[in-house]
PDB file of C-alpha atoms in Angstrom:
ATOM      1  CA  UNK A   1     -37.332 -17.345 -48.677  1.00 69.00           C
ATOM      2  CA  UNK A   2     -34.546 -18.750 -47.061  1.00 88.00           C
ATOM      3  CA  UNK A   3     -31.051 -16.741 -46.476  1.00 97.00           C
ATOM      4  CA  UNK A   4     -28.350 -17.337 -49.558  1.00 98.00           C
ATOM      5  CA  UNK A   5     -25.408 -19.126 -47.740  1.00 98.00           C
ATOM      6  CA  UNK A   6     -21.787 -17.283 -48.673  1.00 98.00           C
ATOM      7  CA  UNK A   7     -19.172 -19.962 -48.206  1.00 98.00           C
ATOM      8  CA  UNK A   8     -15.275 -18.054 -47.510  1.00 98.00           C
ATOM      9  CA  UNK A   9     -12.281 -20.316 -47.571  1.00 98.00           C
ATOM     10  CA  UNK A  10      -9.386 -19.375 -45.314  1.00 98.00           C
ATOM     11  CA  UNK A  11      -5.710 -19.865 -46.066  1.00 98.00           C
ATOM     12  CA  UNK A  12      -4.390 -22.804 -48.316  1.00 98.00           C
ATOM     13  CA  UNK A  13      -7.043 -23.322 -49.553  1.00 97.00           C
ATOM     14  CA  UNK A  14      -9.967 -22.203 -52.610  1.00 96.00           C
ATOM     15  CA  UNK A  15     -13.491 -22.239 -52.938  1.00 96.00           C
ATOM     16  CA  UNK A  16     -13.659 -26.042 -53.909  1.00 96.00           C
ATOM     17  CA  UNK A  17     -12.853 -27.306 -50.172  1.00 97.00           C
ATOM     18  CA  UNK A  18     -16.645 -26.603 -49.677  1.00 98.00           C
ATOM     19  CA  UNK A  19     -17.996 -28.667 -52.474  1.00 98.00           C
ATOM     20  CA  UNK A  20     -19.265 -31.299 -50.166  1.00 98.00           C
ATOM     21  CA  UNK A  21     -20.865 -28.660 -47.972  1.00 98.00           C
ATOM     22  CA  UNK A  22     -22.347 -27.092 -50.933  1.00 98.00           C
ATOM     23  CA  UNK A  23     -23.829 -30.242 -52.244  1.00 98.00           C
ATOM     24  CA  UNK A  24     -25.661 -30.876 -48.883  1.00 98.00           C
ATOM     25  CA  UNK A  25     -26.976 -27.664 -48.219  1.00 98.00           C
ATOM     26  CA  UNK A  26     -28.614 -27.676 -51.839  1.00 97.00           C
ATOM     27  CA  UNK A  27     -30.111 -30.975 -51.031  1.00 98.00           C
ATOM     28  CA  UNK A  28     -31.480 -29.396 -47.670  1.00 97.00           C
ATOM     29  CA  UNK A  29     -32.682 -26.429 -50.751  1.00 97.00           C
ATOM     30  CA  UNK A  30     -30.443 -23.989 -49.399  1.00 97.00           C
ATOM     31  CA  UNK A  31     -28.355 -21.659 -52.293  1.00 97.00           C
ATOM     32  CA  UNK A  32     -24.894 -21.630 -51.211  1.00 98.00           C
ATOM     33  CA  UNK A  33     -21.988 -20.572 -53.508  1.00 97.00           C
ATOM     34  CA  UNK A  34     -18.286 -20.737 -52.446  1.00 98.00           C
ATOM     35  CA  UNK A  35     -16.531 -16.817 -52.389  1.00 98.00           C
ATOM     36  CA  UNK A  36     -13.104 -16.692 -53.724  1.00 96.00           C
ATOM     37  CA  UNK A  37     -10.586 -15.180 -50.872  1.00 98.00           C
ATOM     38  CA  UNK A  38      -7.999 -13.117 -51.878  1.00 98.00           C
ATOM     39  CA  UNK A  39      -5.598 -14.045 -49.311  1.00 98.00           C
ATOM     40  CA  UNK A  40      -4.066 -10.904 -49.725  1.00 96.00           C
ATOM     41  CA  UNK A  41      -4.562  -8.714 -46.351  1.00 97.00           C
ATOM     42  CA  UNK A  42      -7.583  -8.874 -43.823  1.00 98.00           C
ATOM     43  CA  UNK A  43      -8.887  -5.980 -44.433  1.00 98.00           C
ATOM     44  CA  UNK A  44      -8.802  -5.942 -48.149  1.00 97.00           C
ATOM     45  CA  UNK A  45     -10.468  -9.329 -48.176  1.00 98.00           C
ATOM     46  CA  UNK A  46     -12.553  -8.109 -45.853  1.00 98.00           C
ATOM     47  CA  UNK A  47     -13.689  -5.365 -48.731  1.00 98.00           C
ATOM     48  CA  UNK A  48     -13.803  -7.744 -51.417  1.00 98.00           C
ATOM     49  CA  UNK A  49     -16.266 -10.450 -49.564  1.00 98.00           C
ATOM     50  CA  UNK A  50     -18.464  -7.301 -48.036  1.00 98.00           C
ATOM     51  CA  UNK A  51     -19.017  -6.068 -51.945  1.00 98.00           C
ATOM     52  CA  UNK A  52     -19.999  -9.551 -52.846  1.00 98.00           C
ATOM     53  CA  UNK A  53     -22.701  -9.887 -50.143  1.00 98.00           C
ATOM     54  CA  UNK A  54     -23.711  -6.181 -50.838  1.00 96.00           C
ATOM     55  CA  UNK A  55     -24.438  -7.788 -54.396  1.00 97.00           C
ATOM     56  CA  UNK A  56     -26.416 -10.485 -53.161  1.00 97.00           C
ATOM     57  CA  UNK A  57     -29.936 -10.431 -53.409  1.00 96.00           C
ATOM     58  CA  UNK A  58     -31.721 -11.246 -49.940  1.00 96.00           C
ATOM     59  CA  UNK A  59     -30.730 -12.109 -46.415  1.00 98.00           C
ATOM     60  CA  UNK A  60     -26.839 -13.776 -46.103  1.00 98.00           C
ATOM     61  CA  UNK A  61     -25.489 -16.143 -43.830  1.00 98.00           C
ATOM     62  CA  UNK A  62     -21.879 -16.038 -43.944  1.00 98.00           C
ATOM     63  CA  UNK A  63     -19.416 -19.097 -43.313  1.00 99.00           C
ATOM     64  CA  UNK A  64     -15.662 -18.934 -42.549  1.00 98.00           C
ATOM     65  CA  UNK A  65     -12.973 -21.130 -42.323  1.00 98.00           C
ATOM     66  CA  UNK A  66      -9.778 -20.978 -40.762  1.00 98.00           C
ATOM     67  CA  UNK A  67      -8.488 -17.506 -41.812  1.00 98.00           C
ATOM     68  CA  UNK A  68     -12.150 -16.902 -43.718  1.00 98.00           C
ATOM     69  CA  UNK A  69     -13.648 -16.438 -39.915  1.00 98.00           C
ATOM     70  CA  UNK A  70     -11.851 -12.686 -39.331  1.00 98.00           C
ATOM     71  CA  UNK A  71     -12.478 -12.016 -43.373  1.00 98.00           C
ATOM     72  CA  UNK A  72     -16.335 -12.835 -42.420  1.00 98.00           C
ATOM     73  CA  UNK A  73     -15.987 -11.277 -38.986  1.00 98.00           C
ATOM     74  CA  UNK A  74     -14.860  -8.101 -41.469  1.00 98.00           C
ATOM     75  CA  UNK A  75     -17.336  -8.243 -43.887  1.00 98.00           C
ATOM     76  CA  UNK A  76     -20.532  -8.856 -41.768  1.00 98.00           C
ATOM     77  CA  UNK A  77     -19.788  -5.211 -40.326  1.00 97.00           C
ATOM     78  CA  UNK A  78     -19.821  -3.608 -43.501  1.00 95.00           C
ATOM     79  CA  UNK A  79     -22.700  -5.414 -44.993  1.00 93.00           C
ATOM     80  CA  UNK A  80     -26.476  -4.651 -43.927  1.00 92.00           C
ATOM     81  CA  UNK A  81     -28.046  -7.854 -45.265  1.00 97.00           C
ATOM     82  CA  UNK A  82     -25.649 -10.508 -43.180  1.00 98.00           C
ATOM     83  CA  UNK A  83     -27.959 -11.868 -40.679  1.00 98.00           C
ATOM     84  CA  UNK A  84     -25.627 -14.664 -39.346  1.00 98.00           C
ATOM     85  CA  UNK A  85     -22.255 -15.951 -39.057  1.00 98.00           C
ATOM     86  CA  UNK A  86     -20.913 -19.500 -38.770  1.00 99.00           C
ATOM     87  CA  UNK A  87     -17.069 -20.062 -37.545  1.00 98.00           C
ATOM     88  CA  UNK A  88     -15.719 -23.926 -39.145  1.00 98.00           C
ATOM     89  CA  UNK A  89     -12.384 -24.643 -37.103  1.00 98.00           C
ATOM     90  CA  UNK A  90     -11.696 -20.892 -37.227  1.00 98.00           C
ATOM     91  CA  UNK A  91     -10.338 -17.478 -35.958  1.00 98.00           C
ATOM     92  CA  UNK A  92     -12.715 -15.591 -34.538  1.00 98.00           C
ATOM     93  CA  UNK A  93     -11.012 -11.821 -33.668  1.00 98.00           C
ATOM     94  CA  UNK A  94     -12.061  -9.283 -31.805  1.00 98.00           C
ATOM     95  CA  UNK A  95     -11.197  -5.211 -33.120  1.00 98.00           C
ATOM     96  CA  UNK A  96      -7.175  -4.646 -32.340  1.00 98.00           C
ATOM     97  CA  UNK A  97      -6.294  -8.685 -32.988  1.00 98.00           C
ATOM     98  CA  UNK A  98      -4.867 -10.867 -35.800  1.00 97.00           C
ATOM     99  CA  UNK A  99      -4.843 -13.977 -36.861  1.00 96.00           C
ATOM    100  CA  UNK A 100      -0.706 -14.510 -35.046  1.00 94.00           C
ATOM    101  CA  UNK A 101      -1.860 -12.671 -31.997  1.00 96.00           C
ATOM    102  CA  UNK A 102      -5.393 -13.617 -31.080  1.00 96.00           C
ATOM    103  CA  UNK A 103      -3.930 -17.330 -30.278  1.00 96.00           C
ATOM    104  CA  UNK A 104      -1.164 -15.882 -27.362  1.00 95.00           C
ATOM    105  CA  UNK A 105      -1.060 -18.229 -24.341  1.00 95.00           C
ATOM    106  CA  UNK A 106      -2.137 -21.010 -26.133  1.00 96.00           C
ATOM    107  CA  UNK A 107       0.380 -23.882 -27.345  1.00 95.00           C
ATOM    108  CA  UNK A 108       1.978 -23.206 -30.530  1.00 94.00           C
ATOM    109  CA  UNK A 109      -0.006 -25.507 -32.945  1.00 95.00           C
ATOM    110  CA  UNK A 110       1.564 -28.039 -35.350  1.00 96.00           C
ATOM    111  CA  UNK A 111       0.973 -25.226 -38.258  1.00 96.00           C
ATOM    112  CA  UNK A 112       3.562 -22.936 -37.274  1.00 96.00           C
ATOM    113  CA  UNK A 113       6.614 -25.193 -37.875  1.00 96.00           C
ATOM    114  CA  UNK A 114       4.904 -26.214 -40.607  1.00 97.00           C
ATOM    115  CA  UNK A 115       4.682 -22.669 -42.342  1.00 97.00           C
ATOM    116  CA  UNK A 116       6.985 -21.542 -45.636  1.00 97.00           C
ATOM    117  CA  UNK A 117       7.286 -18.437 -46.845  1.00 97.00           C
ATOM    118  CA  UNK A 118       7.840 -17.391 -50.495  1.00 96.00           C
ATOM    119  CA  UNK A 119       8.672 -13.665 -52.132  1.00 96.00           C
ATOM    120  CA  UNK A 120       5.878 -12.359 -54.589  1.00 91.00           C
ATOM    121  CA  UNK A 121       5.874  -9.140 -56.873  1.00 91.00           C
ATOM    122  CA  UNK A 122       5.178  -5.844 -55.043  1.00 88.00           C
ATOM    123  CA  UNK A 123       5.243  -6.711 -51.687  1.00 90.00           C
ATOM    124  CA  UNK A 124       8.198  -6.886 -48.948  1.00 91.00           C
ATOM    125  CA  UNK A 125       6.133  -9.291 -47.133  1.00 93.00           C
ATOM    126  CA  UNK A 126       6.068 -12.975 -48.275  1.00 96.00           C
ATOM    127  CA  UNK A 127       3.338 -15.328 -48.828  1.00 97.00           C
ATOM    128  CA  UNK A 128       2.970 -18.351 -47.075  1.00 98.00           C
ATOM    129  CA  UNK A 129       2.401 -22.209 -47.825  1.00 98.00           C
ATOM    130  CA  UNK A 130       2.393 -25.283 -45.916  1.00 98.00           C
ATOM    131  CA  UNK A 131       4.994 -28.342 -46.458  1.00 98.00           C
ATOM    132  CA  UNK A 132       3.770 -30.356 -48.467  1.00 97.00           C
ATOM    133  CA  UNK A 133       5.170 -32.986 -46.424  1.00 97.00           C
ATOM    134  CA  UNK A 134       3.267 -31.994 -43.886  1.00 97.00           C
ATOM    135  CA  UNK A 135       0.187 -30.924 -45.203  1.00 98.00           C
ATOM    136  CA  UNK A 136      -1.279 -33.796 -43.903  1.00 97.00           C
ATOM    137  CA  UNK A 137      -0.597 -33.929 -40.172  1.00 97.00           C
ATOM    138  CA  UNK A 138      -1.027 -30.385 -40.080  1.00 97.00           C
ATOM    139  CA  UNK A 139      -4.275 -29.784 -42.400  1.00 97.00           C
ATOM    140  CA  UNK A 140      -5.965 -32.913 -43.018  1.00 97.00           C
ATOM    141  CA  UNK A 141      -5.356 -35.718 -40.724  1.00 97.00           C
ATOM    142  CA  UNK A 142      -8.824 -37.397 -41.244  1.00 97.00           C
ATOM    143  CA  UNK A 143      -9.216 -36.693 -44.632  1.00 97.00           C
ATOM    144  CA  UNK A 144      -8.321 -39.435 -47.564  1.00 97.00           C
ATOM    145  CA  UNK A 145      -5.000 -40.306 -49.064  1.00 96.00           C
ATOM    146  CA  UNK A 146      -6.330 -38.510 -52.518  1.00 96.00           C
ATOM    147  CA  UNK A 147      -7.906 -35.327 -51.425  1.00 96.00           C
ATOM    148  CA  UNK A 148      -4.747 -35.030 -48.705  1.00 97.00           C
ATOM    149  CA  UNK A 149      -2.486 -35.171 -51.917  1.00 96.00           C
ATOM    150  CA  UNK A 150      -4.602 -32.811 -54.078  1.00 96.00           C
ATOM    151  CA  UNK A 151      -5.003 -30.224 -50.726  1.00 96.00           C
ATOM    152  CA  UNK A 152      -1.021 -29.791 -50.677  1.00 97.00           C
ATOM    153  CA  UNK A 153      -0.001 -29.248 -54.015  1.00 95.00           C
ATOM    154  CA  UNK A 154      -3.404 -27.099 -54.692  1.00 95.00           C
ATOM    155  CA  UNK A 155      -2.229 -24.964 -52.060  1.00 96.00           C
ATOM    156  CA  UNK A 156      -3.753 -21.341 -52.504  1.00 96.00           C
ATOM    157  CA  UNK A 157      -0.910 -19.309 -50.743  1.00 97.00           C
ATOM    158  CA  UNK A 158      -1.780 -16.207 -48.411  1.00 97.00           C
ATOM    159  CA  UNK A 159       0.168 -13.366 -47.578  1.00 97.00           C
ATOM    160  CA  UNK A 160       1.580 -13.265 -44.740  1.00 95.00           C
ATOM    161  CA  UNK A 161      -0.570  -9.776 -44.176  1.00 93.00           C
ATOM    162  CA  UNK A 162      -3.308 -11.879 -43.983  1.00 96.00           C
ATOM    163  CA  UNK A 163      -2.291 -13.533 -41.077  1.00 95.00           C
ATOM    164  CA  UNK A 164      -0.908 -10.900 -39.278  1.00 96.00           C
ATOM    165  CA  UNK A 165      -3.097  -7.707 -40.486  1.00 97.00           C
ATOM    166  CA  UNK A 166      -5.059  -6.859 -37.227  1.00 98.00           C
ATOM    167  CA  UNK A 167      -9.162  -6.390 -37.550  1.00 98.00           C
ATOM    168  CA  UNK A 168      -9.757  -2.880 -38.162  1.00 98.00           C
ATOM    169  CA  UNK A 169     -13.594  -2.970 -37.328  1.00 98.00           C
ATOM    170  CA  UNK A 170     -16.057  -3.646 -34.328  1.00 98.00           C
ATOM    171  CA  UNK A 171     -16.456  -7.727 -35.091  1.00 98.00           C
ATOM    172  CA  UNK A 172     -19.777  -8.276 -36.444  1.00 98.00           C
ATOM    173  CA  UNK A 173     -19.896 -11.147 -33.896  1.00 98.00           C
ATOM    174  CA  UNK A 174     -20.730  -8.187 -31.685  1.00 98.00           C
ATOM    175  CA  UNK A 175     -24.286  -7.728 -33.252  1.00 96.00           C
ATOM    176  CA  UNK A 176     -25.385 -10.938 -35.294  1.00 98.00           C
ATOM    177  CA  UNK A 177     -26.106 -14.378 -33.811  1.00 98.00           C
ATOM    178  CA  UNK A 178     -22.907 -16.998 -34.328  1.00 98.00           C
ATOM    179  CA  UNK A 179     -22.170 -20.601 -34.598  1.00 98.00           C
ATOM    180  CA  UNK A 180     -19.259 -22.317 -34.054  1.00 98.00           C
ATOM    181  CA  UNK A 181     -18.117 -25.785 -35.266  1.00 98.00           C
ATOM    182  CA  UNK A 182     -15.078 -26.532 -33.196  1.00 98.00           C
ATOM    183  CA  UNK A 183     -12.592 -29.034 -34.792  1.00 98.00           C
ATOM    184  CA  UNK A 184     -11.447 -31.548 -32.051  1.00 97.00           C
ATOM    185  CA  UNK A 185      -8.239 -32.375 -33.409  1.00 97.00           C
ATOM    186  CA  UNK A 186      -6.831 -29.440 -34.660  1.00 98.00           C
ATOM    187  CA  UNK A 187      -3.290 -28.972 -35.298  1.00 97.00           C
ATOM    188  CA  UNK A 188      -3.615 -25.592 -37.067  1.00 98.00           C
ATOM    189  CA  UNK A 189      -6.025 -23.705 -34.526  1.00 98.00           C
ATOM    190  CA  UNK A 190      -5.773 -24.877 -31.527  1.00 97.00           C
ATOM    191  CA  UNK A 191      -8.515 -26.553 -30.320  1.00 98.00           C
ATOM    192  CA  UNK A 192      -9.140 -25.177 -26.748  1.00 98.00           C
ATOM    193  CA  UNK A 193      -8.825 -21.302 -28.021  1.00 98.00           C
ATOM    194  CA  UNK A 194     -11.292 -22.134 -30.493  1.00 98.00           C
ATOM    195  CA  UNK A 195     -13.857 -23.628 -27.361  1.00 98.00           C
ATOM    196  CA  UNK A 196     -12.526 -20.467 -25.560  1.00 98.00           C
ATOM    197  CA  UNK A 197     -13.167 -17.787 -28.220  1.00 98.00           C
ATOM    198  CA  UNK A 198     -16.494 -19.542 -29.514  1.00 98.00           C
ATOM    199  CA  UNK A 199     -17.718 -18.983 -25.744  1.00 98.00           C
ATOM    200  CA  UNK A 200     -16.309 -15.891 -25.711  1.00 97.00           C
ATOM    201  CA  UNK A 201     -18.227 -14.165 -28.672  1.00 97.00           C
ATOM    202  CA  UNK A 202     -21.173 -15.951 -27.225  1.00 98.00           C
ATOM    203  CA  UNK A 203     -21.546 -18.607 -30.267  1.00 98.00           C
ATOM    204  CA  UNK A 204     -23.810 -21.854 -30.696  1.00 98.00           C
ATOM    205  CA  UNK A 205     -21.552 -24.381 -30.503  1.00 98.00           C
ATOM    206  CA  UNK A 206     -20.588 -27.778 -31.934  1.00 98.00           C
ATOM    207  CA  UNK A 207     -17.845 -30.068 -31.365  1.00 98.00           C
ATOM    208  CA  UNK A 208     -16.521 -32.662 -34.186  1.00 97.00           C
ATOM    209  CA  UNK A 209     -14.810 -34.667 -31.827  1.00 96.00           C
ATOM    210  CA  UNK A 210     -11.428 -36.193 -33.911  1.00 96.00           C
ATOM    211  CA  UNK A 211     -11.958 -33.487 -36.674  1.00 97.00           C
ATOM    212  CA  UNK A 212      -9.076 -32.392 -38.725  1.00 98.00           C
ATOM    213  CA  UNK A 213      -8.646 -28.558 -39.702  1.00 98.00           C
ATOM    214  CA  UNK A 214      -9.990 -29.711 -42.903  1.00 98.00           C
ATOM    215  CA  UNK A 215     -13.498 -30.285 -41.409  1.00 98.00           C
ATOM    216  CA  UNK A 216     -15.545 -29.417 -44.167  1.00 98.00           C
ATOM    217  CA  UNK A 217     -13.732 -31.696 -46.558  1.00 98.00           C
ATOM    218  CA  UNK A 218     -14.270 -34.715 -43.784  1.00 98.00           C
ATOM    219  CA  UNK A 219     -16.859 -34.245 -41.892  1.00 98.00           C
ATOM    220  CA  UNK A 220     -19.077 -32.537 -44.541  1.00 98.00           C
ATOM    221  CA  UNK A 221     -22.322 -33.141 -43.174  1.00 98.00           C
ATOM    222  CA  UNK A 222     -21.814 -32.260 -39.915  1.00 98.00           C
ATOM    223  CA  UNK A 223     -20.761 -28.821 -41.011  1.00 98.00           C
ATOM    224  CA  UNK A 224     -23.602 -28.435 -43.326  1.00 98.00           C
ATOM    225  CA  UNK A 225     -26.367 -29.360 -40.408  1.00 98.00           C
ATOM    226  CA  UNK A 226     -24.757 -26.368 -38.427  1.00 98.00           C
ATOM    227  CA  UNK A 227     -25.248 -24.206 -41.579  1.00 98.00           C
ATOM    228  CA  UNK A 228     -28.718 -25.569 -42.049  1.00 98.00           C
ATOM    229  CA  UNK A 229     -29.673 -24.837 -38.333  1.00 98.00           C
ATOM    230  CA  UNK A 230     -28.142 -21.052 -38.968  1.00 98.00           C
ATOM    231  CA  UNK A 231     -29.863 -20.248 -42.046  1.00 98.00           C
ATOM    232  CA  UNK A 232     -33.306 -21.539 -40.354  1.00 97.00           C
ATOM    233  CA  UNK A 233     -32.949 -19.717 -37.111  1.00 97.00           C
ATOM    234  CA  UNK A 234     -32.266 -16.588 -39.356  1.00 96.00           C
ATOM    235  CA  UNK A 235     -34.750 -17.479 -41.707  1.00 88.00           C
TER     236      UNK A 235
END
């Protein structure tokens, strides 16, 4: 029996940016199910995707994107049956770092500018969204007109906590094989400290060369054959 495939979402995003993903990996015969990402803080995502694999029957193969790589970095510590991890144009942090500081030294990516913040109920500390003007160029560059246009004003926002909530944990990284799909065209990670960090944790890795952030919405097969490969080699 082959691992169940837990899909996590990162910033800006829901569950349905890996429908395309999802749809190949069940042709491959592969369950795979999209996690809803609270967005809220790292390390209560982190909780929230940890009890949902600790209620999944079986071996797991978590995926992250974007922000989703620390929440899955978070969660694969705290859950027994996670067997692998795959990083899709992500963060991938080690225990002390966030999401704002794990990129230092790097060129500030297109994102940043990009970035607007909002005030929310209960917190002091606002949530974030992207221009929608420049959703685009920042998110989805390779992506088409109509799924560019749905993306920005189907923005999920996150809390700025998310982003800058340091990892709490040892990074599952540390014990469980990884993949890495690096996205060569970035302009919300940048590209060479996603090569750098994916070496780094000691990941498989895979270059989409001209891939947007939004990877998994444009280049869906690619990403699924480096899920495929993962849950086999676990498997």
């Amino acid at each position: 029996m082959s691992a169940t495939v837990l899909l996590v979402h990162g910033a800006f995003a829901d569950g349905s940016s890996w429908n395309k993903v999802i749809a190949h990996l069940r042709e491959a015969g592969i369950t795979a199910r999209a996690v809803p990402n609270p967005l809220r803080g790292l390390t209560a995502d982190g909780e929230y995707v940890a009890s949902v694999v600790a209620q999944t029957k079986g071996d797991v193969v978590l995926v992250g994107h974007s922000y989703g790589g620390p929440v899955i970095t978070y969660a694969g510590s705290k859950a027994d049956n996670v067997k692998g991890l795959v990083f899709v144009a992500a963060f991938g942090l080690d225990k002390g770092q966030s999401a704002q500081t794990a990129t230092e030294g790097y060129p500030e990516p297109e994102l940043i500018s990009a970035l607007r913040p909002w005030s929310y109920p209960g917190s002091e500390v606002p949530e974030l969204t992207i221009d929608v003007q420049k959703y685009r160029s920042v998110f989805a560059a390779d992506v088409t007109d109509e799924e560019a246009a749905a993306g920005a004003t189907n923005q999920r926002p996150a809390s700025g906590l998310a982003l800058g909530e340091p990892l709490s944990v040892e990074p599952a990284w540390k014990r469980l094989p990884s993949w890495w799909l690096v996205a060569g065209a970035d302009h919300a990670i940048n590209p060479d400290y996603q090569r750098a960090t994916a070496k780094n944790i000691g990941a498989t890795v895979t270059e989409v060369e001209g891939g947007s952030h939004s990877i998994a919405v444009s280049r869906s097969g690619e990403v699924a054959e480096v899920i495929i490969a993962a849950v086999r080699s676990v498997s």
